[in-house]
GROMACS .gro file of C-alpha atoms in nm:
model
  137
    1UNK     CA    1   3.458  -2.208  -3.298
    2UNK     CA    2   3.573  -1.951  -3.020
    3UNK     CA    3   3.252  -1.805  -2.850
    4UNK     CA    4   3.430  -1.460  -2.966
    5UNK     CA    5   3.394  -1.571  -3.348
    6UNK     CA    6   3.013  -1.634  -3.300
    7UNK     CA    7   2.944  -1.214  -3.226
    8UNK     CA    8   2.863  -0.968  -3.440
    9UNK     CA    9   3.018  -0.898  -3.825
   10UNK     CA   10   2.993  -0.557  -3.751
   11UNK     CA   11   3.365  -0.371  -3.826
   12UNK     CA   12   3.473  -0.282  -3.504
   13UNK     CA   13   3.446   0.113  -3.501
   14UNK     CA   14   3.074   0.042  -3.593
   15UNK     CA   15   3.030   0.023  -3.234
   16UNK     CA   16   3.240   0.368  -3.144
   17UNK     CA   17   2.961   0.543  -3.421
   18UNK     CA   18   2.708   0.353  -3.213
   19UNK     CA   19   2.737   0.492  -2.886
   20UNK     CA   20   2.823   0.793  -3.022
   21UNK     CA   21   2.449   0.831  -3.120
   22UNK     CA   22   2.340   0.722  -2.844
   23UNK     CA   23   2.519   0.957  -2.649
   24UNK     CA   24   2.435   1.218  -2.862
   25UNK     CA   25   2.023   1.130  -2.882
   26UNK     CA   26   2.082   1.096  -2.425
   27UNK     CA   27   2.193   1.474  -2.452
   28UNK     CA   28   1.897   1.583  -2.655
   29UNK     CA   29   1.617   1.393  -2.440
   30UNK     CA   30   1.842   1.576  -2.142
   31UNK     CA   31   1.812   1.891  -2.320
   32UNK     CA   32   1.446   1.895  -2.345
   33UNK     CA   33   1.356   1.741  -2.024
   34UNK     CA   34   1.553   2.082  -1.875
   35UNK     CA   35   1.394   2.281  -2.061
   36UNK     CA   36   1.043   2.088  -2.130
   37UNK     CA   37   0.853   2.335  -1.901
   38UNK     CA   38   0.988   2.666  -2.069
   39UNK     CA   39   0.679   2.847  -2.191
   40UNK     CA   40   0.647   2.776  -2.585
   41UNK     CA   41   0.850   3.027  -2.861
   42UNK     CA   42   1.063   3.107  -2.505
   43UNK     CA   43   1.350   3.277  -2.697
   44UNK     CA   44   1.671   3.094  -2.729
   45UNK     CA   45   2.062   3.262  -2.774
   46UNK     CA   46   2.387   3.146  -2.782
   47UNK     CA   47   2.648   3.333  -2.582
   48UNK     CA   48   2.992   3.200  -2.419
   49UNK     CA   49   3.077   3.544  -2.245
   50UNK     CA   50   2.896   3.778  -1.958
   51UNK     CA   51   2.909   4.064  -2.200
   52UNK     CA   52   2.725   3.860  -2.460
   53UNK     CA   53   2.486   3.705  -2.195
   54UNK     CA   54   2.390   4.079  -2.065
   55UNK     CA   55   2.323   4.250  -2.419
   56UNK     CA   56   2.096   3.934  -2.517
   57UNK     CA   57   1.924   3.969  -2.193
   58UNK     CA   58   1.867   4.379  -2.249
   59UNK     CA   59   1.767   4.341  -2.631
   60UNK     CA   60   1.539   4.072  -2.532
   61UNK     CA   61   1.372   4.317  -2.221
   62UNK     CA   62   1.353   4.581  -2.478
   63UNK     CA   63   1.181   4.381  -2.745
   64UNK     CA   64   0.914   4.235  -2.499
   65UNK     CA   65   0.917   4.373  -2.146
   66UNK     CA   66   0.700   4.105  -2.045
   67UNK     CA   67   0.959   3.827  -2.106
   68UNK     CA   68   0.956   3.576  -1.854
   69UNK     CA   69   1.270   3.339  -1.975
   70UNK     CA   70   1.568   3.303  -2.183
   71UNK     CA   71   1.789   3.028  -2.270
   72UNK     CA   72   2.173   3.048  -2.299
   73UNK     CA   73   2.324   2.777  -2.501
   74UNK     CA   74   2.704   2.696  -2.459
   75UNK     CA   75   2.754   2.865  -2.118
   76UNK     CA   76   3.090   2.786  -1.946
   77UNK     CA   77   3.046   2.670  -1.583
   78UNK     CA   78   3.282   3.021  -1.506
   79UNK     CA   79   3.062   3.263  -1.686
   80UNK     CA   80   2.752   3.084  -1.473
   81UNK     CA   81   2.995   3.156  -1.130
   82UNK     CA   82   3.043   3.523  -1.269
   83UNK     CA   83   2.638   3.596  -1.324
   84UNK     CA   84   2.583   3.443  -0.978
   85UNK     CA   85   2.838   3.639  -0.784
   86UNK     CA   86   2.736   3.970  -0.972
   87UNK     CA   87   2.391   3.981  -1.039
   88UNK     CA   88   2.401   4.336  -1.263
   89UNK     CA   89   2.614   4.130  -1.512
   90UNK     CA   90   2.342   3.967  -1.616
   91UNK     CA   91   2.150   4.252  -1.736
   92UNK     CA   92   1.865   4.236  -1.479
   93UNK     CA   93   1.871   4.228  -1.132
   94UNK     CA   94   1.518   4.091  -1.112
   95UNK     CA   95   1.577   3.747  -1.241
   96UNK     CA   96   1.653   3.398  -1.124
   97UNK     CA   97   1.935   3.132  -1.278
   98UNK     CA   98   1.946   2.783  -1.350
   99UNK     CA   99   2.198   2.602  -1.491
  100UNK     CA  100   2.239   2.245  -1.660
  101UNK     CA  101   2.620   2.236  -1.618
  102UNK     CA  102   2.670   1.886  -1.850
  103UNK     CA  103   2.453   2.040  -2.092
  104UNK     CA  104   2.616   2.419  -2.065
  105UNK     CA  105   2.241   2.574  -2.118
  106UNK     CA  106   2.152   2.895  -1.921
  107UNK     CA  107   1.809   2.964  -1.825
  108UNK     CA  108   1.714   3.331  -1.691
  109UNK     CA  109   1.375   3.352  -1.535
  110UNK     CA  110   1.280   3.710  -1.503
  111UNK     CA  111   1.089   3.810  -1.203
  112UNK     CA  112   0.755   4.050  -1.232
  113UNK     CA  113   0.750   4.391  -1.052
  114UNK     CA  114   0.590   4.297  -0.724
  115UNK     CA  115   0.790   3.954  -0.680
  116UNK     CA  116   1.092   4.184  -0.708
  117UNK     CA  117   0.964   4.467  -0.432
  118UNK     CA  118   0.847   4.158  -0.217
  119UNK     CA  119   1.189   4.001  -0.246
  120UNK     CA  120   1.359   4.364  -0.125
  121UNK     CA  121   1.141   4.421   0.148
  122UNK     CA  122   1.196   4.043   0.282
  123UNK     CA  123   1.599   4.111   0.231
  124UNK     CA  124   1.558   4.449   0.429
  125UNK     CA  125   1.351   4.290   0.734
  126UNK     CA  126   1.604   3.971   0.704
  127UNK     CA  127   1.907   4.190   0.727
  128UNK     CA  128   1.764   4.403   0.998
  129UNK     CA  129   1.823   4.714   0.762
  130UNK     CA  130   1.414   4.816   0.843
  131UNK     CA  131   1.239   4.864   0.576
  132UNK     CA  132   1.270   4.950   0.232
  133UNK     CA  133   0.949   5.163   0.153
  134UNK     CA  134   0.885   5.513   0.239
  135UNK     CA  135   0.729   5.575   0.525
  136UNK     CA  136   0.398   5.676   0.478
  137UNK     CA  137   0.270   6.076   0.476
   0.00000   0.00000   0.00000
């Protein structure tokens, strides 16, 4: 008897289904350890465009303006290059991006009031523009 013959019985796409599952369950542990830290009930969308992308983000802000995340589902990498090189697209200038890129999942962090004066002031001293606030009276 050939050591083959001594294997498995199993029909020989069994396998293919196999690691199909397994691929499939590696995905899902990778989707939650991404997103394992969100906040619970952290609202979850699924949009493959910037225009979809921006009107989740601004009925989301409107619903709750203390939102501090959102997850995208099926983002392509391009839309991702898009909200990065043109912040306003994404419907808030005062938020942060991270992207899973196997996974396609979007999260926007949005930033609090202060963090988002404190983060113009430190871009006006960086640039040497002076100051953004008003000069006191």
């Amino acid at each position: 008897m050939s050591a083959l013959a001594t294997g498995s019985t199993s029909p020989p796409d069994s396998g293919m289904k196999t690691t199909k599952a397994k691929t499939k369950e590696a995905a899902e542990m990778d989707r939650h350890n991404f997103l394992r830290d969100l906040p619970p009930r952290t609202p979850q969308v699924v949009a493959t465009n910037v225009r979809t992308i921006k009107s989740a983000v601004t009925k989301h802000l409107k619903d709750d303006a203390k939102l501090q995340y959102l997850v995208v589902h099926y983002v392509p990498t391009q839309v991702v290059q898009t909200l990065v090189e043109n912040p306003r697209s994404r419907g808030s200038t005062a938020s942060r991006i991270f992207y899973d890129e196997n996974l396609r999942v979007l999260v926007i962090k949005f930033l609090i009031k202060i963090y988002e004066v404190a983060s113009r002031e430190l871009r006006y001293r960086i640039n040497g523009w002076g100051s953004s606030a008003r000069p006191q009276e």
